[in-house]
Amino acid sequence: MNRRRRGARHGRNTGLVGRERERALLDQTIAAVRMGESRVLLVHGVPGVGKTTLLEYAANSATGMRVLRAVGVESEMELAFATLHQLCAPLLDQLENLPAPQRDALETVFGMRGGTPPERFLVALAVLSLLSDASEKGPLLCVVDDAQWMDRASAQVLGFVARRLLAESVALLFGSRERSQDLLGLPELEVTGLTAEDAHALLTLVTHVQIDQYVRDRLVAETRGNPLALLELPRDLTGGFGLLDAETLPGRIEQSFLDRIEGLPTQTRLLLLVAAAEPVGDPSLVWRAAERLGVTPATVLASGTGGLLEFGVRVIFRHPLVRSAVYGSAKEEDRRAAHFALAEATDAEADPDRRAWHLASAAAAPDESVAAELERSAGRAQARGGLAAAAAFLQRSVALTIDTSRRAERALMAADASLRAGDIEVARQFADIADRDAQSEFQRVRARLTRGHITFAAGFDNEAPLMLLEAARRLEPFDLDLARETYLIAWGSASFGAANRDSLVAISQAISELPAPEGSRRLLDLVLEGFALLIIEGRSAALPTLRRAQAALADAPVRDLLKWGWAAFGVSPLVWDDRVMPETRARALDEVRRSGAMSDLPVYLHALGIPIVLSGDFAAAAALVAEAEAVADATGVPMAQHTQLLLTAMQGKEAEAMELIEATIEEAGASGQLSGAATAHWAAAILYNGLARYRLALPAAHAGSESANLVVSNWALPELVEAAARAGDDTAARGALEGLVDATEPCDTDWAQGILARCRALLTDATAADGLYREAIERLGRTLLRPELARAHLLYGEWLRRERQRAEARVHLRTAYEMFVSIGMEAFAERARRELLATGDSVRERKSTSLSGELTAQEKQIALLVRDGLSNPEVAARLFLSPRTVEWHLRKIFTKFGISSRKQLGDVLSGGEA
């Protein structure tokens, strides 16, 4: 291309035609970043419309700013973090400024160190911190072109970063043919064709022959002002023009390139093919491979490449459509020859994965040596945290495997990697291949186990427990430890997911028939035995084993907690231990945070959230909910609403709570996750008991108590006793009390015995009731459960008033009222206030302090975490923000409250704030 044409395509001062609207938006973007703000823009449009030219305009406009660049390459889409490494490579000398877990994550994925594969969201947080840190030294512009060809891991990370840039001097510009899933929702600029006036101007600028006006008009109309089409199609005006549309235009441009390619010498076409098959753009590698195919560099350079390919620091095609035209039009055997030459020219030590991929592309038939290379590449990709890349390597490895048994093994590995990468449908396909090709019963069983995990991950909780049960049974002869783990996951999915009693009985029966473990019983053995005994023989028989399991759970290895700890967490509430329950879950959550297992975080945040709500620390519970929301937003992992359900119900926020309750029940019915419905019914019972609408609380509590979720069904029983007693349904109340006696009497804890005494007092005569209420208050006063203690004072005060002991009633009602207000339980506080008024006492209505009217949701999250003593980097890590963004929000929070220090924030926020 001559200087005049190059100027027409590139640069703000070299003839960029038109594009006033687009240039203005890019100018505003650069100006905002210079002022300390962040900007993100997805520039998208059809091939040839000028996206790259606009990105070049932005880069040329960013004088005095540091510019980082990356380009997606179609043939590198399976190499994990390839695009990200391009972008971040100039900043790797600043890794030492990052927190250790983030630094380790980036060093691992970029192959700078070995270690456990990091979660991609920890990698994303590290990139966010890296860009934020770099922007401290001056504004930063990041340009990613051909984003449609980014590898999935890079796309996910950069999509995450783009959504969390706020107060950093960073601009992130993407150029893409389409809106990819990982970049959806970002601010965008759709680039369309030039206006007719600008198209004519460009045509005049780049053509050197006189073109008839009619032909010019038709050319502009049929190209829809596409700049690349205007540059390329006039080369052959004698060929005429068919009517073009938006879909066929790229093909027409590509055909124009093909016409030019066909006129080149054979050796030149072969060089173009090698360059098209080589994604890195390494000139020496391209030449080495081309020489293996008999291409003589001097000959090719002498004849030129027709302006389609340039050799410099990198090998650059005239346009990505040239690459696709060259590669797509080549014969299959020529493509394989080019890939084989590239594989031979690639250093097996320095770049084994790209070499393996070239060998795979060169294979015309199954080849065990290449399949083995791909399997090793998958292992390296997994070590870097590139799950999608590992899955792609293994999928290709399966296709190249000759031996049927080995193919089944690799299909199992591909199914597992695909599942971990979040591609459930592909995981299911490879599990089916493994099942089909299995040459042994052990392989078939493992395929069925994988299917069970896929079904569970897909949310089909009614099907998953029995699938996992079948797999566990068939695993017993081959791998008893794996069978035991599978039984526990099956039991957990049956109780805490599907809440299916029949499945629970069948699984428990199978567990009870397992052979006794050799040596001392491990945590897994104790939990399994305790759960099975609970179903088959009852709580009294199960209690000693469950207590031993609870003690072992406190020292469980992190590996076990991450694998099946969520199922074992049912132990503490089943033995009514209010202290071990939050301690164990908090330890597990800390380990999950330290390990960077972000996709597991929501499970563990909600596991801790429930006991925190039950303790009455609504602010801490709200912070956990906020963190879970941030994780869910970042990872796309659906977030359970259980903690939020319970929190809003106990706060007495009727409208908000009922919206969540109804939505959860509806969703549970559709998905088969009936445990969610049980939690919603229990929350509704608490809400309506607080509002003193006992006839509405009664059916909700009854529904919760009937669930096969053994924890929620126990917790719903006290609500059922209270609702039925207040509604005058003595039969329902006494039936619920019998169930509660069975659930609590064997458990000699203050929680169990305090709740039992409080409920018995509701249904006994006056002589016994007084002592039972006092026992309940004494026992619950020794627990962490402030709401339960406050409710004991409330019920005792209500009883005393009805017994005409007004003076003492006022003491307990006043205590209950003050506790409810300080906790933030407004419905129960209002119930206590009305009772106080009925005793003749005067009481001023008070509500707990609320930030909701003054702070945004994100400001509220940050304020609560800072109040709890977290530093800016710690808050940033919890909420997937940069420390600089946290600092920016904190300044706004201080301004709104008229304070100037973090210490003052604790005085502004009440303990019950949520």
PDB file of C-alpha atoms in Angstrom, residues 30 114 186 249 265 327 356 378 393 431 446 456 663 669 698 720 775 807 812 823 828 873:
ATOM      1  CA  ILE A  30      -8.885   9.711  26.583  1.00  0.00           C
ATOM      2  CA  GLY A 114       4.797 -23.803  39.415  1.00  0.00           C
ATOM      3  CA  LEU A 186     -19.926  -3.102  28.494  1.00  0.00           C
ATOM      4  CA  LEU A 249     -19.900  -8.225   2.160  1.00  0.00           C
ATOM      5  CA  PRO A 265       3.852 -17.413  -7.312  1.00  0.00           C
ATOM      6  CA  TYR A 327      -5.987 -20.571   5.347  1.00  0.00           C
ATOM      7  CA  ALA A 356       1.513 -30.022  20.304  1.00  0.00           C
ATOM      8  CA  ALA A 378      -3.653 -30.196  29.168  1.00  0.00           C
ATOM      9  CA  PHE A 393      -6.420 -30.030  24.560  1.00  0.00           C
ATOM     10  CA  ALA A 431     -18.986 -38.380  29.572  1.00  0.00           C
ATOM     11  CA  ARG A 446     -16.485 -43.418  36.619  1.00  0.00           C
ATOM     12  CA  PHE A 456     -25.804 -31.995  40.139  1.00  0.00           C
ATOM     13  CA  ALA A 663     -39.384 -16.139  44.118  1.00  0.00           C
ATOM     14  CA  GLY A 669     -40.402 -25.926  42.270  1.00  0.00           C
ATOM     15  CA  LEU A 698     -48.759 -21.657  60.894  1.00  0.00           C
ATOM     16  CA  LEU A 720     -44.637 -24.056  64.417  1.00  0.00           C
ATOM     17  CA  GLU A 775     -34.792 -21.929  82.274  1.00  0.00           C
ATOM     18  CA  ALA A 807     -44.519  -5.111  86.877  1.00  0.00           C
ATOM     19  CA  HIS A 812     -38.922  -8.737  80.379  1.00  0.00           C
ATOM     20  CA  ILE A 823     -30.331  -6.251  66.747  1.00  0.00           C
ATOM     21  CA  PHE A 828     -40.545  -8.334  66.843  1.00  0.00           C
ATOM     22  CA  PRO A 873      -6.775  -3.868  49.988  1.00  0.00           C
TER      23      PRO A 873
END
